[in-house]
Each structure stands twice: as structure tokens, then as C-alpha cells.
Amino acid sequence: MAKNLGGAVIDLLDSERVELRVAAATVLSAVGKGDKSVEAALTSRLEDSDHAVRRIALEGLADFGAGGIAMKLVPLLRSGDESLAERAAQVLAQQGASAETALRKEVASGPVAARRVMAQLLLRRGTQPSIEAVLDQLADNEFGEQALQLVRHELDSGNDKLANVIEKVAVARAGEANKELGKAWTKAQKTAEAAAKAAKTAKPKKGGKANGQNGHANGHPNSSASDPLRDPEVMHGVAELGSLLRLIGYLGRSSTQALLVKFADPEEPRPIRLAAISGLRRIVAASEARGTEKVIEALIDFADGDDPAVAQSAVDTLRGARIPDSLAKTFARLAKSKNVAAQKLAMERMPAGGGAGAVKALVEALGGEDPTARDAAGRGLSKAPEAVLPVTRALLATTDEHVARRYAGVLRSHRGHVSNQAIDELVDRVRELMDVHFKGKATADQIVLERVIAELVSDIAPGKHVELLFERAKRLRKAGKSVEAFGSLKPLLRSRADLDAAIDDEQRFFLALLCLEAAGEGIIRAARVDDPVFQQFSRLAAKGYPVAKQLAREKDVSDEAIYALGFRLIESGDGSNEELGAELLQGIIDERPRSKLAKSAKNKLKLTGHADD
């Protein structure tokens, strides 16, 4: 009878009445887990004409953990219903390898919004086939630029494994794309030459009309036949190769600079040159002028060239570059360039024109006594990226707070372009000063310098600053100074977005633990529900972090503090918080069942309905 009843409910999914289909989908979602026939029936309802039926079927399949339904989920991304598409994307992400095949097939067509979601899911998979499926879209007129920016976003997140795969694939594809573009270009040129030859031999018709449309001869410069760049195959090839070169540039790896310089050659089509030059920006900005001499020399030549678009792109790339001493005089000649932008750049970067000697003189002037000379030196150094490392080392060498703040101000003006070497040296100095401080041997000047350099690191390298803060907090806690340790991390609580991006689960637990130790059980009882203590523990619990077990292992956390935390979480009114609070109180009961605190915990759990009578 049960089988007949189940079959009858499944049959209701085909009813013409929406309310019956909704009811049947609801019942099957609630009781059909593990039944393949129910999974198949609900999967078929993902194509239902009614939104509610589709939503219920999707949620049911998600609860079942159903697999092999990726092909049915992809159409939901194109449904036009944002909330349903978002949920379908979440379920697709859980399908693993089975979803990858469907996504690789479907990402090439459909609405841009749906393709964007599919591309994101493929990039998160991180396999070479999934990455190649996204790179296949780079030449697409509608979606190509968005696909490129999605890949860029993933690269900027610091995924080295993904970057290695992309470098391998993109470099290989660039070579193939260049070959195909060469063939298309040759073919288009022959077509253009044939059209021009035909235009010369053709005689105008009576009435003064030329052979071409709108009165133009076939060989007129405005005709698409005379310009290879207007040929559809060439346009496709240029779009693909240009996007690949920009992508290679986003990697910011010096190993690719020779390839990009090759494609910036004057013999290449203008769009390819522009893409290659823009691709060099991250490479030259991230280096300390070592190994970039040929690149910088080529860019200086392009900046003084006859093509205004290429010249401007070269100027923009040089703007963030360190100029090697060997090319200082060559760069200075741009002050007399026929291109106004190149002239302006050379004048702004006069320290580069004078080489290392000019930078050294400006650094000394900035640290001197003459206010006028200091101001001029500060302006000059702020415009010279190659001054970053010398200014950093001058900052590390000084013992004067005021001079240190001047040098720090110059480095802040280069925020986003400070090299890793400079950042590492600053971080090492902060650690040295911290060590002296903790040993109680720091002078007042050293304490101030530590603060100045640490503040600078927080501006130019927030991630490194977070590491330093946690190092300081751990040392303070080890010394029995939990309140001071929490105080050193408290600035992180001001911005949830920055905090989420900066710390991992272990660091979040340590921060929450310090909150707990610093507050104590009495303050926790009086704290608000949105107190940072509760927020950190709640966010960890929501992610599946074993909060209760970890707290139980902490010898410095008293049972009273754990009880107070659990008590307050239960009273928060938030379901997830209440579960964590009940788990904490139950842990006290399990560990010390006969203690007064355990009895209080039992009473609290019974009163709130979290334990049986």
C-alpha cells in the first residue's frame, strides 16, 4: 500500500493543477530521501512551469544530496529568477566533477549573467579542462571581457595553483592564436589586394556612381575589404590573442616578459601591441628594476614613437616602472619627446633621469633640516617608483621619529606599488623592535619607531600587518596579559569585511578566545547580543568549527567563563547561537556532572527546552 501511495504522490507531480504539484513536491522532498524514483521525479520538476514547484524540487534535491543532476540545474541559471539561479549555482558547486562536464558544455551559450555564474564555478574547480573552457570564451563579443575579469579576480586572490595552470595554458594558447591570426591576416591581405586591384580596373557606371555602395569605389579606405583588421576572422583572432596577452600580464610573472615584448613589436597589429604593452604593467611595477632593462628600453622607445595610442599605453606602463640606472639618461631624453604625455612623464620623474645619485640626494634632503628642500624632495620622491627601496632603507636606518614619518609618508604615496622586498624589510624591522620591546629593553624612541613602521605596514600591506598583530597578541597572552593581547587585536573588529578577508578560522578562534578571557564571565553576562565575543564564536560555529571542543582544551579558560558564554548565547534568541550555547553547557555537565556549575547548566537547559526533564 505504501508503494502504491508513493506512486500516487509521484503521479501528482504531473497534475495540471499547480497546488497539487506543489503539495506533491513538498511531501516527496520531506520523506523521499534515498528513493531513486523520488529523486528522478523531483529532478523532472526542475523544468516545471511554476516557480514554486521548481524551488521546492530544487531544495528537496539539495537536501537529498542528489548527484548527477548538473544538466538539469544549468537551465535554472538562465531562468531569469535571480534567487532560484543563485540557489541552483550553490547546488551545482556541490556536484563536483559531474557538474564540470555540463558547465564546460553550457558556458559557451545563453544569457551573460548565467554564463558568468558558470564561469565562476568552473574557475573554482581549478582543473585544466575547466580553466580552458573559460578561456575559450575570451574571444566572445558579449562575454569575453567579463570572462577575462573573472579570471583576473581569481588570480588576484592569490591562488598560485590556478596561476600556474593559467600560465601554462595561456602561453600555449597565445602561440596557437598567433599562428591562426597570421593565417587569417595573410588571407585578408590577399583579399584586400584583390579588391584594390579590381577597383582600379573597374570603370564607373553612367551617372557618376562608383562600383561600391554609397558611391565609394571598392578600393576606398573606408571599405572593409581594404583593412585586414575589419575581416571577421582577423577580428576574432585579434580579440582572442589580445585577451590572452592581457591575461598573461595579469599573472605579473617576469618569466613572461620576453613573450609580451615580442608581441609589442612595431610589426604587430596595433590592438596586439596595446594588449602586450598593458600586459607588462604588473611585471615592471612589481620588480626593483632587475631583469627588466630590455622591457624598459623598449617601452621608452614606444613612448617616443609615431603611433599616439601605442605611445600613450607605453607612457601609462612606464608610470609605475622602476627605471634602471643604466637607462636613466635614455629615459631623461623623453623630456624632449614629440609626445606631450612622454614629456610630462619624464619631467615628473626627474629622479629617474638622474639615476641612483638623484634619488640618494633627494632622500638625504628629505631627512635634512631645510623645510623647503624637504618639501621639494618629498614631491619628487613621491613621483618616482624607483625611490621605494632607497626610502625604505633610509626609514629603517633613522632613529628620529619625525624623519621616519616623512619617509613613511613618501612610501604611502606608492601604496599598491611597494615591492615585496621593501615590505619584507619593513616587517622584519617591526619584529626586531617588538622583540626588544617584549624583553623590556626598548627605549622610548624605539617604541615610537615601532609604532610608526607598524602603521605604515598596515597601510601598504594589510595582510602582513594582521600577521604582526597576531604575533604580538600571542606573545602577550603567553606572558599572561590577555587584556593587553585583546586590546592589540581590537582594531580588527572595526570592519567585518576586512576581518573576514584577513583572518582564517584558527586566527578567528584565537581572537574570540582573547575576547572571552579579557571580558570574563561577569562582563559576558551583561554584554549585548551583537557583542564581538558572540559574533566571532557564532561565525565559527556556523562554519562547522568545533568551538566547544577547542574551548574545552584551553586550560586558561575557566568553566565559569564557558558557562557564562553558553548562558548568554542561549538567551540571544538566535537559533544557531542557542545551539552553540547549549553545547557549551552540556560540555560542563559531561566534564563535571556533580559540580554546582553543572547543576546550574542542567537547570538552564531544562528551562530553555534544550534538555529533557
XYZ file of N, CA and C in Angstrom, residues 151-293:
429
model
N 38.656 35.708 -14.429
C 39.940 35.029 -14.244
C 40.897 35.940 -13.477
N 40.883 37.217 -13.826
C 41.757 38.177 -13.127
C 41.433 38.216 -11.633
N 40.151 38.201 -11.319
C 39.740 38.234 -9.909
C 40.277 37.019 -9.158
N 40.197 35.852 -9.786
C 40.703 34.640 -9.137
C 42.222 34.710 -8.958
N 42.915 35.269 -9.940
C 44.370 35.411 -9.823
C 44.734 36.371 -8.699
N 43.965 37.450 -8.573
C 44.251 38.446 -7.538
C 44.017 37.904 -6.136
N 43.273 36.813 -6.032
C 43.020 36.228 -4.713
C 44.228 35.460 -4.179
N 45.268 35.307 -5.028
C 46.496 34.663 -4.573
C 46.518 33.154 -4.727
N 45.723 32.628 -5.660
C 45.688 31.179 -5.892
C 46.857 30.784 -6.805
N 47.979 30.377 -6.222
C 49.179 30.060 -7.002
C 48.986 28.841 -7.902
N 48.239 27.859 -7.408
C 47.998 26.659 -8.216
C 47.243 27.022 -9.490
N 46.214 27.858 -9.343
C 45.454 28.306 -10.506
C 46.349 29.115 -11.438
N 47.188 29.974 -10.875
C 48.070 30.814 -11.686
C 49.028 29.966 -12.515
N 49.541 28.892 -11.934
C 50.464 28.019 -12.666
C 49.775 27.366 -13.860
N 48.544 26.914 -13.643
C 47.798 26.282 -14.739
C 47.492 27.308 -15.824
N 47.067 28.502 -15.411
C 46.714 29.539 -16.382
C 47.935 29.960 -17.192
N 49.087 30.088 -16.533
C 50.299 30.468 -17.280
C 50.611 29.426 -18.353
N 50.563 28.170 -17.970
C 50.862 27.095 -18.914
C 49.890 27.115 -20.093
N 48.602 27.220 -19.786
C 47.579 27.165 -20.832
C 47.594 28.428 -21.680
N 47.674 29.600 -21.032
C 47.585 30.868 -21.758
C 48.774 31.068 -22.690
N 49.977 30.723 -22.242
C 51.158 30.879 -23.095
C 51.054 29.971 -24.317
N 50.630 28.730 -24.098
C 50.470 27.803 -25.224
C 49.397 28.302 -26.186
N 48.304 28.780 -25.639
C 47.211 29.274 -26.484
C 47.630 30.527 -27.252
N 48.434 31.377 -26.622
C 48.880 32.591 -27.305
C 49.678 32.234 -28.556
N 50.522 31.206 -28.448
C 51.275 30.765 -29.615
C 50.370 30.260 -30.723
N 49.379 29.445 -30.359
C 48.440 28.925 -31.354
C 47.588 30.042 -31.948
N 47.121 30.944 -31.086
C 46.289 32.054 -31.562
C 47.070 32.947 -32.515
N 48.358 33.128 -32.249
C 49.192 33.954 -33.126
C 49.319 33.317 -34.509
N 49.479 31.990 -34.536
C 49.563 31.292 -35.823
C 48.265 31.445 -36.614
N 47.133 31.247 -35.928
C 45.838 31.366 -36.604
C 45.597 32.791 -37.081
N 46.004 33.763 -36.254
C 45.846 35.159 -36.655
C 46.709 35.472 -37.871
N 47.918 34.906 -37.907
C 48.793 35.124 -39.058
C 48.172 34.604 -40.343
N 47.559 33.419 -40.264
C 46.899 32.857 -41.448
C 45.728 33.733 -41.884
N 44.905 34.146 -40.910
C 43.748 34.983 -41.233
C 44.192 36.329 -41.791
N 45.277 36.875 -41.243
C 45.787 38.175 -41.697
C 46.277 38.081 -43.147
N 47.024 37.026 -43.441
C 47.525 36.832 -44.808
C 46.368 36.694 -45.790
N 45.372 35.927 -45.403
C 44.202 35.742 -46.259
C 43.473 37.058 -46.473
N 43.310 37.839 -45.400
C 42.604 39.120 -45.501
C 43.385 40.110 -46.356
N 44.717 40.085 -46.253
C 45.536 40.982 -47.067
C 45.402 40.657 -48.553
N 45.398 39.365 -48.859
C 45.229 38.965 -50.263
C 43.875 39.414 -50.791
N 42.851 39.271 -49.948
C 41.515 39.717 -50.350
C 41.507 41.220 -50.579
N 42.175 41.962 -49.690
C 42.221 43.420 -49.813
C 42.968 43.837 -51.071
N 44.083 43.148 -51.353
C 44.852 43.472 -52.559
C 44.050 43.182 -53.815
N 43.325 42.068 -53.797
C 42.495 41.725 -54.956
C 41.386 42.748 -55.141
N 40.794 43.200 -54.042
C 39.725 44.196 -54.120
C 40.261 45.522 -54.637
N 41.464 45.891 -54.178
C 42.057 47.150 -54.636
C 42.383 47.090 -56.125
N 42.887 45.927 -56.560
C 43.214 45.761 -57.975
C 41.963 45.819 -58.833
N 40.885 45.196 -58.341
C 39.622 45.211 -59.086
C 39.055 46.619 -59.161
N 39.248 47.389 -58.103
C 38.717 48.753 -58.074
C 39.422 49.640 -59.090
N 40.717 49.387 -59.296
C 41.460 50.204 -60.257
C 41.041 49.920 -61.694
N 40.755 48.646 -61.964
C 40.424 48.263 -63.341
C 38.957 48.479 -63.673
N 38.099 48.590 -62.635
C 36.664 48.750 -62.880
C 36.377 50.145 -63.395
N 35.423 50.247 -64.339
C 35.022 51.540 -64.879
C 33.763 52.018 -64.185
N 33.689 53.316 -63.847
C 32.482 53.851 -63.196
C 31.272 53.740 -64.105
N 30.108 53.487 -63.515
C 28.865 53.416 -64.279
C 28.413 54.814 -64.660
N 27.510 54.884 -65.618
C 26.958 56.167 -66.014
C 26.208 56.792 -64.853
N 26.269 58.087 -64.811
C 25.603 58.773 -63.708
C 26.573 59.113 -62.603
N 27.855 58.759 -62.797
C 28.869 59.165 -61.835
C 28.978 58.277 -60.624
N 28.192 57.216 -60.553
C 28.247 56.310 -59.396
C 29.451 55.393 -59.506
N 30.103 55.149 -58.402
C 31.217 54.205 -58.373
C 30.678 52.809 -58.159
N 31.548 51.810 -58.270
C 31.127 50.422 -58.132
C 30.691 50.072 -56.727
N 31.292 50.702 -55.726
C 30.980 50.357 -54.345
C 29.664 50.944 -53.897
N 29.196 50.529 -52.746
C 27.965 51.057 -52.177
C 28.168 52.498 -51.750
N 27.087 53.254 -51.712
C 27.095 54.646 -51.271
C 28.055 55.498 -52.086
N 28.328 55.063 -53.358
C 29.161 55.869 -54.225
C 30.642 55.703 -54.020
N 31.096 54.829 -53.099
C 32.525 54.626 -52.855
C 33.047 53.540 -53.786
N 34.248 53.736 -54.267
C 34.902 52.679 -55.028
C 35.281 51.543 -54.092
N 35.442 50.336 -54.637
C 35.750 49.178 -53.806
C 37.094 49.306 -53.099
N 37.999 50.137 -53.650
C 39.304 50.287 -53.034
C 39.388 51.448 -52.076
N 38.284 52.079 -51.761
C 38.282 53.230 -50.853
C 38.745 52.809 -49.468
N 39.504 53.644 -48.790
C 39.998 53.268 -47.463
C 38.906 52.922 -46.469
N 37.703 53.451 -46.644
C 36.626 53.153 -45.704
C 36.005 51.786 -45.943
N 36.370 51.131 -47.032
C 35.803 49.814 -47.318
C 36.447 48.770 -46.423
N 35.617 47.844 -45.889
C 36.137 46.805 -45.005
C 37.096 45.883 -45.736
N 36.956 45.801 -47.068
C 37.821 44.899 -47.824
C 39.266 45.380 -47.849
N 39.499 46.702 -47.642
C 40.851 47.250 -47.724
C 41.599 47.191 -46.399
N 40.938 46.859 -45.321
C 41.558 46.847 -43.997
C 41.453 45.450 -43.398
N 42.575 44.728 -43.288
C 42.528 43.364 -42.724
C 41.913 43.314 -41.332
N 42.062 44.391 -40.547
C 41.525 44.387 -39.186
C 40.000 44.337 -39.153
N 39.368 44.611 -40.305
C 37.906 44.537 -40.353
C 37.410 43.173 -40.809
N 38.326 42.328 -41.188
C 37.944 40.977 -41.592
C 37.441 40.211 -40.364
N 36.295 39.520 -40.455
C 35.728 38.821 -39.284
C 36.692 37.829 -38.635
N 37.419 37.061 -39.449
C 38.353 36.084 -38.881
C 39.512 36.782 -38.172
N 39.973 37.885 -38.766
C 41.060 38.642 -38.132
C 40.571 39.270 -36.831
N 39.366 39.816 -36.850
C 38.807 40.427 -35.638
C 38.709 39.403 -34.509
N 38.274 38.200 -34.857
C 38.172 37.134 -33.849
C 39.555 36.775 -33.308
N 40.527 36.654 -34.222
C 41.879 36.306 -33.799
C 42.520 37.379 -32.945
N 42.288 38.645 -33.306
C 42.837 39.758 -32.529
C 42.225 39.783 -31.129
N 40.904 39.564 -31.058
C 40.231 39.561 -29.752
C 40.771 38.445 -28.864
N 40.967 37.268 -29.435
C 41.451 36.133 -28.641
C 42.888 36.342 -28.182
N 43.772 36.706 -29.114
C 45.181 36.875 -28.757
C 45.368 38.057 -27.807
N 44.634 39.150 -28.059
C 44.737 40.310 -27.172
C 44.323 39.981 -25.751
N 43.239 39.238 -25.607
C 42.782 38.851 -24.266
C 43.786 37.932 -23.581
N 44.373 37.023 -24.337
C 45.370 36.111 -23.760
C 46.607 36.875 -23.283
N 47.027 37.872 -24.053
C 48.196 38.661 -23.649
C 47.899 39.470 -22.389
N 46.709 40.026 -22.313
C 46.329 40.748 -21.088
C 46.286 39.798 -19.891
N 45.759 38.600 -20.127
C 45.690 37.602 -19.055
C 47.087 37.210 -18.582
N 47.996 37.011 -19.520
C 49.378 36.686 -19.158
C 49.978 37.824 -18.337
N 49.634 39.052 -18.697
C 50.109 40.199 -17.926
C 49.560 40.225 -16.519
N 48.309 39.797 -16.341
C 47.702 39.778 -15.004
C 48.457 38.843 -14.056
N 49.148 37.854 -14.612
C 49.924 36.942 -13.769
C 51.064 37.675 -13.069
N 51.576 38.728 -13.725
C 52.648 39.524 -13.128
C 53.945 38.755 -12.947
N 54.222 37.815 -13.843
C 55.413 36.972 -13.699
C 56.496 37.399 -14.688
N 57.693 37.580 -14.180
C 58.799 38.043 -15.022
C 59.141 37.035 -16.115
N 58.786 35.775 -15.916
C 59.091 34.747 -16.913
C 58.353 34.977 -18.230
N 57.311 35.807 -18.213
C 56.519 36.036 -19.429
C 56.859 37.351 -20.120
N 57.810 38.132 -19.567
C 58.043 39.459 -20.132
C 58.615 39.399 -21.546
N 59.453 38.405 -21.838
C 60.015 38.286 -23.188
C 58.909 38.044 -24.214
N 57.943 37.213 -23.849
C 56.820 36.937 -24.744
C 56.019 38.208 -25.017
N 55.747 38.982 -23.975
C 54.954 40.200 -24.143
C 55.704 41.250 -24.956
N 57.009 41.377 -24.730
C 57.806 42.331 -25.519
C 57.792 41.937 -26.993
N 57.836 40.648 -27.255
C 57.787 40.166 -28.640
C 56.502 40.625 -29.334
N 55.379 40.530 -28.626
C 54.108 40.920 -29.243
C 53.898 42.434 -29.244
N 54.768 43.180 -28.568
C 54.684 44.644 -28.606
C 55.477 45.220 -29.773
N 56.101 44.370 -30.556
C 56.925 44.801 -31.686
C 56.107 45.635 -32.680
N 56.720 46.666 -33.274
C 56.001 47.523 -34.236
C 55.422 46.782 -35.434
N 55.933 45.585 -35.730
C 55.407 44.819 -36.862
C 54.056 44.171 -36.550
N 53.695 44.120 -35.283
C 52.419 43.510 -34.897
C 51.269 44.500 -35.097
N 50.034 44.001 -35.282
C 48.875 44.904 -35.381
C 48.726 45.745 -34.112
N 48.205 46.942 -34.274
C 48.100 47.853 -33.134
C 47.360 47.252 -31.938
N 46.186 46.593 -32.102
C 45.491 46.039 -30.925
C 46.342 45.026 -30.153
N 47.157 44.262 -30.878
C 48.021 43.277 -30.219
C 49.126 43.986 -29.451
N 49.686 45.026 -30.049
C 50.735 45.796 -29.358
C 50.185 46.424 -28.073
N 48.993 46.992 -28.165
C 48.400 47.633 -26.987
C 48.157 46.617 -25.870
N 47.672 45.437 -26.245
C 47.417 44.398 -25.235
C 48.722 43.943 -24.585
N 49.772 43.779 -25.396
C 51.057 43.323 -24.858
C 51.676 44.368 -23.931
N 51.593 45.640 -24.328
C 52.178 46.707 -23.500
C 51.435 46.823 -22.175
N 50.106 46.752 -22.232
C 49.346 46.811 -20.976
C 49.639 45.589 -20.106
N 49.921 44.457 -20.752
C 50.252 43.248 -20.005
C 51.566 43.350 -19.246
N 52.428 44.269 -19.653
C 53.724 44.434 -18.986
C 53.634 45.250 -17.707
N 52.491 45.902 -17.455
C 52.412 46.850 -16.337
C 52.675 46.206 -14.990
N 52.044 45.082 -14.723
C 52.240 44.449 -13.415
C 53.675 43.962 -13.243
N 54.272 43.512 -14.327
C 55.629 42.971 -14.237
C 56.618 44.069 -13.873
N 56.565 45.199 -14.587
C 57.541 46.262 -14.322
C 57.248 46.965 -13.003
N 55.976 46.965 -12.575
C 55.634 47.637 -11.316
C 56.063 46.817 -10.108
N 56.133 45.500 -10.258
C 56.432 44.629 -9.115
C 57.917 44.348 -8.949
N 58.733 44.781 -9.905
C 60.163 44.491 -9.823
C 60.924 45.703 -9.311
N 62.150 45.462 -8.881
C 63.037 46.552 -8.443
C 64.049 46.873 -9.544
N 63.554 46.854 -10.788
C 64.352 47.208 -11.973
C 65.380 46.142 -12.345
N 65.366 45.007 -11.662
C 66.302 43.941 -12.002
C 65.682 43.038 -13.060
N 66.415 42.855 -14.153
C 65.950 41.973 -15.206
C 64.919 42.574 -16.135
N 64.624 43.865 -15.976
C 63.608 44.494 -16.837
C 64.222 45.508 -17.796
N 65.551 45.513 -17.924
C 66.213 46.538 -18.742
C 65.708 46.553 -20.182
